[in-house]
Amino acid sequence: MPKAEATKEEKKSQKKNTILAAVLSFIIPGLGHFYLRLWKRGILFLGAYIAGIFLNSLAPNAPLLLIMILFLLIYSATDAAKQAKLDTVGMPQITI
């Protein structure tokens, strides 16, 4: 019986912080996903961010690219928070 309780405690200690995942992904898209160990999703968000920065450097006066990058920052943060919350309540994370 004590082993079952230890297993529950171990699972609780492995839960990821929702706010930290969102903040990390807002700073650099994909970073919160890496924190959650969602490698494919993190690589996709990071790759899209790098592509947006690269395209913005080619056309620095393009406001549409800046809007795209801002949208990516917000979407990445909300997605990381959603994935962390799914992990916290014990539901399987949505994979790509």
mmCIF file of N, CA and C in Angstrom:
data_model
loop_
_atom_site.group_PDB
_atom_site.id
_atom_site.type_symbol
_atom_site.label_atom_id
_atom_site.label_comp_id
_atom_site.label_asym_id
_atom_site.label_seq_id
_atom_site.Cartn_x
_atom_site.Cartn_y
_atom_site.Cartn_z
ATOM 1 N N MET A 1 0.802 -1.200 0.000
ATOM 2 C CA MET A 1 0.000 0.000 0.000
ATOM 3 C C MET A 1 0.850 1.272 0.000
ATOM 4 N N PRO A 2 1.940 1.361 0.747
ATOM 5 C CA PRO A 2 2.755 2.580 0.727
ATOM 6 C C PRO A 2 3.336 2.886 -0.657
ATOM 7 N N LYS A 3 3.574 1.840 -1.473
ATOM 8 C CA LYS A 3 4.142 2.085 -2.802
ATOM 9 C C LYS A 3 3.178 2.879 -3.676
ATOM 10 N N ALA A 4 1.887 2.616 -3.577
ATOM 11 C CA ALA A 4 0.898 3.352 -4.373
ATOM 12 C C ALA A 4 0.901 4.823 -3.988
ATOM 13 N N GLU A 5 1.036 5.125 -2.705
ATOM 14 C CA GLU A 5 1.080 6.505 -2.254
ATOM 15 C C GLU A 5 2.357 7.190 -2.733
ATOM 16 N N ALA A 6 3.459 6.482 -2.719
ATOM 17 C CA ALA A 6 4.716 7.054 -3.197
ATOM 18 C C ALA A 6 4.625 7.360 -4.689
ATOM 19 N N THR A 7 3.956 6.511 -5.432
ATOM 20 C CA THR A 7 3.813 6.737 -6.861
ATOM 21 C C THR A 7 2.987 7.990 -7.132
ATOM 22 N N LYS A 8 1.921 8.198 -6.361
ATOM 23 C CA LYS A 8 1.112 9.400 -6.525
ATOM 24 C C LYS A 8 1.920 10.645 -6.191
ATOM 25 N N GLU A 9 2.728 10.582 -5.143
ATOM 26 C CA GLU A 9 3.562 11.716 -4.763
ATOM 27 C C GLU A 9 4.611 12.005 -5.839
ATOM 28 N N GLU A 10 5.186 10.964 -6.420
ATOM 29 C CA GLU A 10 6.166 11.162 -7.489
ATOM 30 C C GLU A 10 5.518 11.827 -8.684
ATOM 31 N N LYS A 11 4.302 11.418 -9.030
ATOM 32 C CA LYS A 11 3.605 12.023 -10.156
ATOM 33 C C LYS A 11 3.299 13.482 -9.887
ATOM 34 N N LYS A 12 2.912 13.813 -8.643
ATOM 35 C CA LYS A 12 2.626 15.205 -8.307
ATOM 36 C C LYS A 12 3.876 16.065 -8.452
ATOM 37 N N SER A 13 5.029 15.522 -8.054
ATOM 38 C CA SER A 13 6.263 16.305 -8.127
ATOM 39 C C SER A 13 6.733 16.491 -9.565
ATOM 40 N N GLN A 14 6.249 15.655 -10.489
ATOM 41 C CA GLN A 14 6.653 15.768 -11.881
ATOM 42 C C GLN A 14 5.748 16.699 -12.675
ATOM 43 N N LYS A 15 4.668 17.195 -12.086
ATOM 44 C CA LYS A 15 3.756 18.087 -12.787
ATOM 45 C C LYS A 15 4.482 19.382 -13.126
ATOM 46 N N LYS A 16 4.154 19.922 -14.280
ATOM 47 C CA LYS A 16 4.828 21.131 -14.746
ATOM 48 C C LYS A 16 4.015 22.370 -14.391
ATOM 49 N N ASN A 17 4.700 23.475 -14.163
ATOM 50 C CA ASN A 17 4.085 24.735 -13.803
ATOM 51 C C ASN A 17 3.492 25.394 -15.053
ATOM 52 N N THR A 18 2.185 25.653 -15.030
ATOM 53 C CA THR A 18 1.479 26.222 -16.173
ATOM 54 C C THR A 18 1.974 27.627 -16.498
ATOM 55 N N ILE A 19 2.128 28.457 -15.478
ATOM 56 C CA ILE A 19 2.553 29.847 -15.698
ATOM 57 C C ILE A 19 3.978 29.891 -16.232
ATOM 58 N N LEU A 20 4.848 29.070 -15.689
ATOM 59 C CA LEU A 20 6.236 29.048 -16.161
ATOM 60 C C LEU A 20 6.307 28.622 -17.626
ATOM 61 N N ALA A 21 5.525 27.621 -18.008
ATOM 62 C CA ALA A 21 5.511 27.177 -19.402
ATOM 63 C C ALA A 21 5.038 28.298 -20.328
ATOM 64 N N ALA A 22 4.011 29.037 -19.911
ATOM 65 C CA ALA A 22 3.494 30.132 -20.730
ATOM 66 C C ALA A 22 4.508 31.264 -20.846
ATOM 67 N N VAL A 23 5.141 31.625 -19.750
ATOM 68 C CA VAL A 23 6.124 32.719 -19.769
ATOM 69 C C VAL A 23 7.335 32.343 -20.629
ATOM 70 N N LEU A 24 7.809 31.121 -20.483
ATOM 71 C CA LEU A 24 8.946 30.681 -21.295
ATOM 72 C C LEU A 24 8.610 30.731 -22.787
ATOM 73 N N SER A 25 7.391 30.305 -23.139
ATOM 74 C CA SER A 25 7.004 30.329 -24.550
ATOM 75 C C SER A 25 6.737 31.727 -25.049
ATOM 76 N N PHE A 26 6.387 32.654 -24.156
ATOM 77 C CA PHE A 26 6.204 34.039 -24.600
ATOM 78 C C PHE A 26 7.555 34.707 -24.829
ATOM 79 N N ILE A 27 8.547 34.344 -24.048
ATOM 80 C CA ILE A 27 9.889 34.911 -24.229
ATOM 81 C C ILE A 27 10.491 34.409 -25.542
ATOM 82 N N ILE A 28 10.517 33.097 -25.714
ATOM 83 C CA ILE A 28 10.989 32.478 -26.958
ATOM 84 C C ILE A 28 10.003 31.369 -27.298
ATOM 85 N N PRO A 29 9.253 31.509 -28.393
ATOM 86 C CA PRO A 29 8.285 30.466 -28.750
ATOM 87 C C PRO A 29 8.950 29.092 -28.846
ATOM 88 N N GLY A 30 8.321 28.121 -28.217
ATOM 89 C CA GLY A 30 8.847 26.766 -28.214
ATOM 90 C C GLY A 30 9.582 26.415 -26.932
ATOM 91 N N LEU A 31 10.071 27.410 -26.216
ATOM 92 C CA LEU A 31 10.838 27.149 -24.999
ATOM 93 C C LEU A 31 9.964 26.508 -23.917
ATOM 94 N N GLY A 32 8.735 26.951 -23.795
ATOM 95 C CA GLY A 32 7.820 26.341 -22.837
ATOM 96 C C GLY A 32 7.474 24.912 -23.210
ATOM 97 N N HIS A 33 7.430 24.639 -24.504
ATOM 98 C CA HIS A 33 7.156 23.284 -24.969
ATOM 99 C C HIS A 33 8.348 22.366 -24.681
ATOM 100 N N PHE A 34 9.548 22.908 -24.804
ATOM 101 C CA PHE A 34 10.724 22.125 -24.438
ATOM 102 C C PHE A 34 10.692 21.820 -22.935
ATOM 103 N N TYR A 35 10.274 22.787 -22.126
ATOM 104 C CA TYR A 35 10.133 22.590 -20.686
ATOM 105 C C TYR A 35 9.138 21.461 -20.388
ATOM 106 N N LEU A 36 8.093 21.363 -21.203
ATOM 107 C CA LEU A 36 7.085 20.316 -21.040
ATOM 108 C C LEU A 36 7.489 19.004 -21.717
ATOM 109 N N ARG A 37 8.645 19.000 -22.336
ATOM 110 C CA ARG A 37 9.162 17.838 -23.067
ATOM 111 C C ARG A 37 8.309 17.481 -24.281
ATOM 112 N N LEU A 38 7.758 18.512 -24.920
ATOM 113 C CA LEU A 38 7.024 18.346 -26.174
ATOM 114 C C LEU A 38 7.962 18.807 -27.289
ATOM 115 N N TRP A 39 8.879 17.939 -27.645
ATOM 116 C CA TRP A 39 9.992 18.309 -28.517
ATOM 117 C C TRP A 39 9.532 18.730 -29.907
ATOM 118 N N LYS A 40 8.658 17.959 -30.555
ATOM 119 C CA LYS A 40 8.235 18.294 -31.923
ATOM 120 C C LYS A 40 7.508 19.630 -31.961
ATOM 121 N N ARG A 41 6.615 19.823 -31.020
ATOM 122 C CA ARG A 41 5.849 21.062 -30.966
ATOM 123 C C ARG A 41 6.780 22.252 -30.703
ATOM 124 N N GLY A 42 7.742 22.065 -29.816
ATOM 125 C CA GLY A 42 8.703 23.131 -29.526
ATOM 126 C C GLY A 42 9.551 23.488 -30.732
ATOM 127 N N ILE A 43 9.983 22.474 -31.472
ATOM 128 C CA ILE A 43 10.788 22.732 -32.674
ATOM 129 C C ILE A 43 9.974 23.484 -33.719
ATOM 130 N N LEU A 44 8.696 23.124 -33.863
ATOM 131 C CA LEU A 44 7.847 23.824 -34.837
ATOM 132 C C LEU A 44 7.663 25.293 -34.470
ATOM 133 N N PHE A 45 7.381 25.567 -33.203
ATOM 134 C CA PHE A 45 7.207 26.957 -32.786
ATOM 135 C C PHE A 45 8.512 27.741 -32.899
ATOM 136 N N LEU A 46 9.606 27.143 -32.497
ATOM 137 C CA LEU A 46 10.898 27.825 -32.584
ATOM 138 C C LEU A 46 11.287 28.067 -34.036
ATOM 139 N N GLY A 47 11.046 27.079 -34.900
ATOM 140 C CA GLY A 47 11.356 27.249 -36.323
ATOM 141 C C GLY A 47 10.524 28.351 -36.960
ATOM 142 N N ALA A 48 9.250 28.425 -36.614
ATOM 143 C CA ALA A 48 8.394 29.487 -37.146
ATOM 144 C C ALA A 48 8.862 30.858 -36.658
ATOM 145 N N TYR A 49 9.299 30.922 -35.410
ATOM 146 C CA TYR A 49 9.799 32.184 -34.857
ATOM 147 C C TYR A 49 11.079 32.624 -35.562
ATOM 148 N N ILE A 50 11.997 31.690 -35.751
ATOM 149 C CA ILE A 50 13.255 32.024 -36.438
ATOM 150 C C ILE A 50 12.981 32.442 -37.874
ATOM 151 N N ALA A 51 12.054 31.751 -38.552
ATOM 152 C CA ALA A 51 11.698 32.131 -39.925
ATOM 153 C C ALA A 51 11.092 33.530 -39.960
ATOM 154 N N GLY A 52 10.245 33.848 -38.977
ATOM 155 C CA GLY A 52 9.651 35.185 -38.914
ATOM 156 C C GLY A 52 10.690 36.266 -38.680
ATOM 157 N N ILE A 53 11.638 36.010 -37.799
ATOM 158 C CA ILE A 53 12.719 36.978 -37.546
ATOM 159 C C ILE A 53 13.565 37.153 -38.798
ATOM 160 N N PHE A 54 13.867 36.051 -39.483
ATOM 161 C CA PHE A 54 14.660 36.122 -40.711
ATOM 162 C C PHE A 54 13.933 36.924 -41.784
ATOM 163 N N LEU A 55 12.661 36.632 -41.987
ATOM 164 C CA LEU A 55 11.889 37.375 -42.991
ATOM 165 C C LEU A 55 11.761 38.838 -42.618
ATOM 166 N N ASN A 56 11.643 39.127 -41.344
ATOM 167 C CA ASN A 56 11.561 40.521 -40.911
ATOM 168 C C ASN A 56 12.879 41.257 -41.150
ATOM 169 N N SER A 57 13.990 40.545 -41.068
ATOM 170 C CA SER A 57 15.277 41.189 -41.337
ATOM 171 C C SER A 57 15.434 41.510 -42.825
ATOM 172 N N LEU A 58 14.773 40.722 -43.684
ATOM 173 C CA LEU A 58 14.818 41.006 -45.124
ATOM 174 C C LEU A 58 13.934 42.189 -45.491
ATOM 175 N N ALA A 59 12.825 42.342 -44.786
ATOM 176 C CA ALA A 59 11.902 43.442 -45.044
ATOM 177 C C ALA A 59 11.580 44.113 -43.707
ATOM 178 N N PRO A 60 12.486 44.967 -43.223
ATOM 179 C CA PRO A 60 12.331 45.514 -41.873
ATOM 180 C C PRO A 60 11.113 46.423 -41.692
ATOM 181 N N ASN A 61 10.568 46.957 -42.764
ATOM 182 C CA ASN A 61 9.436 47.869 -42.636
ATOM 183 C C ASN A 61 8.109 47.186 -42.937
ATOM 184 N N ALA A 62 8.044 45.876 -42.785
ATOM 185 C CA ALA A 62 6.819 45.134 -43.073
ATOM 186 C C ALA A 62 6.056 44.888 -41.765
ATOM 187 N N PRO A 63 5.010 45.673 -41.518
ATOM 188 C CA PRO A 63 4.276 45.514 -40.255
ATOM 189 C C PRO A 63 3.539 44.173 -40.165
ATOM 190 N N LEU A 64 3.215 43.577 -41.295
ATOM 191 C CA LEU A 64 2.516 42.294 -41.262
ATOM 192 C C LEU A 64 3.384 41.205 -40.626
ATOM 193 N N LEU A 65 4.687 41.250 -40.884
ATOM 194 C CA LEU A 65 5.591 40.267 -40.277
ATOM 195 C C LEU A 65 5.687 40.465 -38.768
ATOM 196 N N LEU A 66 5.689 41.716 -38.334
ATOM 197 C CA LEU A 66 5.725 41.977 -36.892
ATOM 198 C C LEU A 66 4.445 41.488 -36.221
ATOM 199 N N ILE A 67 3.320 41.664 -36.901
ATOM 200 C CA ILE A 67 2.049 41.167 -36.371
ATOM 201 C C ILE A 67 2.074 39.643 -36.306
ATOM 202 N N MET A 68 2.656 39.007 -37.326
ATOM 203 C CA MET A 68 2.757 37.551 -37.339
ATOM 204 C C MET A 68 3.613 37.048 -36.170
ATOM 205 N N ILE A 69 4.717 37.726 -35.918
ATOM 206 C CA ILE A 69 5.602 37.331 -34.818
ATOM 207 C C ILE A 69 4.897 37.523 -33.476
ATOM 208 N N LEU A 70 4.171 38.630 -33.319
ATOM 209 C CA LEU A 70 3.426 38.859 -32.081
ATOM 210 C C LEU A 70 2.344 37.796 -31.883
ATOM 211 N N PHE A 71 1.635 37.461 -32.964
ATOM 212 C CA PHE A 71 0.627 36.403 -32.898
ATOM 213 C C PHE A 71 1.274 35.078 -32.494
ATOM 214 N N LEU A 72 2.432 34.782 -33.052
ATOM 215 C CA LEU A 72 3.135 33.538 -32.730
ATOM 216 C C LEU A 72 3.537 33.504 -31.259
ATOM 217 N N LEU A 73 3.996 34.628 -30.718
ATOM 218 C CA LEU A 73 4.357 34.696 -29.304
ATOM 219 C C LEU A 73 3.150 34.394 -28.413
ATOM 220 N N ILE A 74 2.023 35.022 -28.730
ATOM 221 C CA ILE A 74 0.824 34.835 -27.921
ATOM 222 C C ILE A 74 0.293 33.411 -28.065
ATOM 223 N N TYR A 75 0.242 32.909 -29.286
ATOM 224 C CA TYR A 75 -0.286 31.568 -29.510
ATOM 225 C C TYR A 75 0.597 30.503 -28.858
ATOM 226 N N SER A 76 1.899 30.677 -28.944
ATOM 227 C CA SER A 76 2.822 29.724 -28.336
ATOM 228 C C SER A 76 2.645 29.700 -26.820
ATOM 229 N N ALA A 77 2.490 30.873 -26.215
ATOM 230 C CA ALA A 77 2.313 30.952 -24.764
ATOM 231 C C ALA A 77 1.005 30.300 -24.333
ATOM 232 N N THR A 78 -0.083 30.567 -25.051
ATOM 233 C CA THR A 78 -1.367 29.967 -24.672
ATOM 234 C C THR A 78 -1.365 28.457 -24.908
ATOM 235 N N ASP A 79 -0.719 28.016 -25.965
ATOM 236 C CA ASP A 79 -0.652 26.575 -26.229
ATOM 237 C C ASP A 79 0.175 25.866 -25.160
ATOM 238 N N ALA A 80 1.283 26.457 -24.753
ATOM 239 C CA ALA A 80 2.114 25.849 -23.711
ATOM 240 C C ALA A 80 1.345 25.779 -22.392
ATOM 241 N N ALA A 81 0.595 26.832 -22.086
ATOM 242 C CA ALA A 81 -0.201 26.829 -20.860
ATOM 243 C C ALA A 81 -1.277 25.741 -20.924
ATOM 244 N N LYS A 82 -1.909 25.595 -22.083
ATOM 245 C CA LYS A 82 -2.941 24.571 -22.237
ATOM 246 C C LYS A 82 -2.349 23.172 -22.089
ATOM 247 N N GLN A 83 -1.198 22.947 -22.689
ATOM 248 C CA GLN A 83 -0.552 21.634 -22.598
ATOM 249 C C GLN A 83 -0.123 21.340 -21.162
ATOM 250 N N ALA A 84 0.382 22.350 -20.452
ATOM 251 C CA ALA A 84 0.788 22.153 -19.061
ATOM 252 C C ALA A 84 -0.425 21.867 -18.183
ATOM 253 N N LYS A 85 -1.528 22.535 -18.469
ATOM 254 C CA LYS A 85 -2.746 22.288 -17.684
ATOM 255 C C LYS A 85 -3.259 20.869 -17.924
ATOM 256 N N LEU A 86 -3.203 20.396 -19.165
ATOM 257 C CA LEU A 86 -3.597 19.018 -19.446
ATOM 258 C C LEU A 86 -2.732 18.042 -18.667
ATOM 259 N N ASP A 87 -1.439 18.350 -18.568
ATOM 260 C CA ASP A 87 -0.526 17.494 -17.813
ATOM 261 C C ASP A 87 -0.861 17.530 -16.327
ATOM 262 N N THR A 88 -1.237 18.703 -15.827
ATOM 263 C CA THR A 88 -1.526 18.868 -14.412
ATOM 264 C C THR A 88 -2.768 18.082 -13.989
ATOM 265 N N VAL A 89 -3.802 18.068 -14.833
ATOM 266 C CA VAL A 89 -5.026 17.339 -14.470
ATOM 267 C C VAL A 89 -4.941 15.863 -14.826
ATOM 268 N N GLY A 90 -3.843 15.446 -15.412
ATOM 269 C CA GLY A 90 -3.635 14.037 -15.700
ATOM 270 C C GLY A 90 -4.156 13.567 -17.035
ATOM 271 N N MET A 91 -4.583 14.500 -17.890
ATOM 272 C CA MET A 91 -5.063 14.111 -19.214
ATOM 273 C C MET A 91 -3.875 14.013 -20.158
ATOM 274 N N PRO A 92 -3.949 13.184 -21.183
ATOM 275 C CA PRO A 92 -2.841 13.095 -22.130
ATOM 276 C C PRO A 92 -2.706 14.399 -22.920
ATOM 277 N N GLN A 93 -1.468 14.780 -23.177
ATOM 278 C CA GLN A 93 -1.228 15.996 -23.932
ATOM 279 C C GLN A 93 -1.545 15.766 -25.396
ATOM 280 N N ILE A 94 -1.952 16.830 -26.063
ATOM 281 C CA ILE A 94 -2.261 16.758 -27.481
ATOM 282 C C ILE A 94 -0.950 16.777 -28.247
ATOM 283 N N THR A 95 -0.702 15.730 -29.010
ATOM 284 C CA THR A 95 0.563 15.646 -29.738
ATOM 285 C C THR A 95 0.349 15.975 -31.202
ATOM 286 N N ILE A 96 1.428 16.267 -31.861
ATOM 287 C CA ILE A 96 1.378 16.600 -33.287
ATOM 288 C C ILE A 96 1.508 15.334 -34.089
#
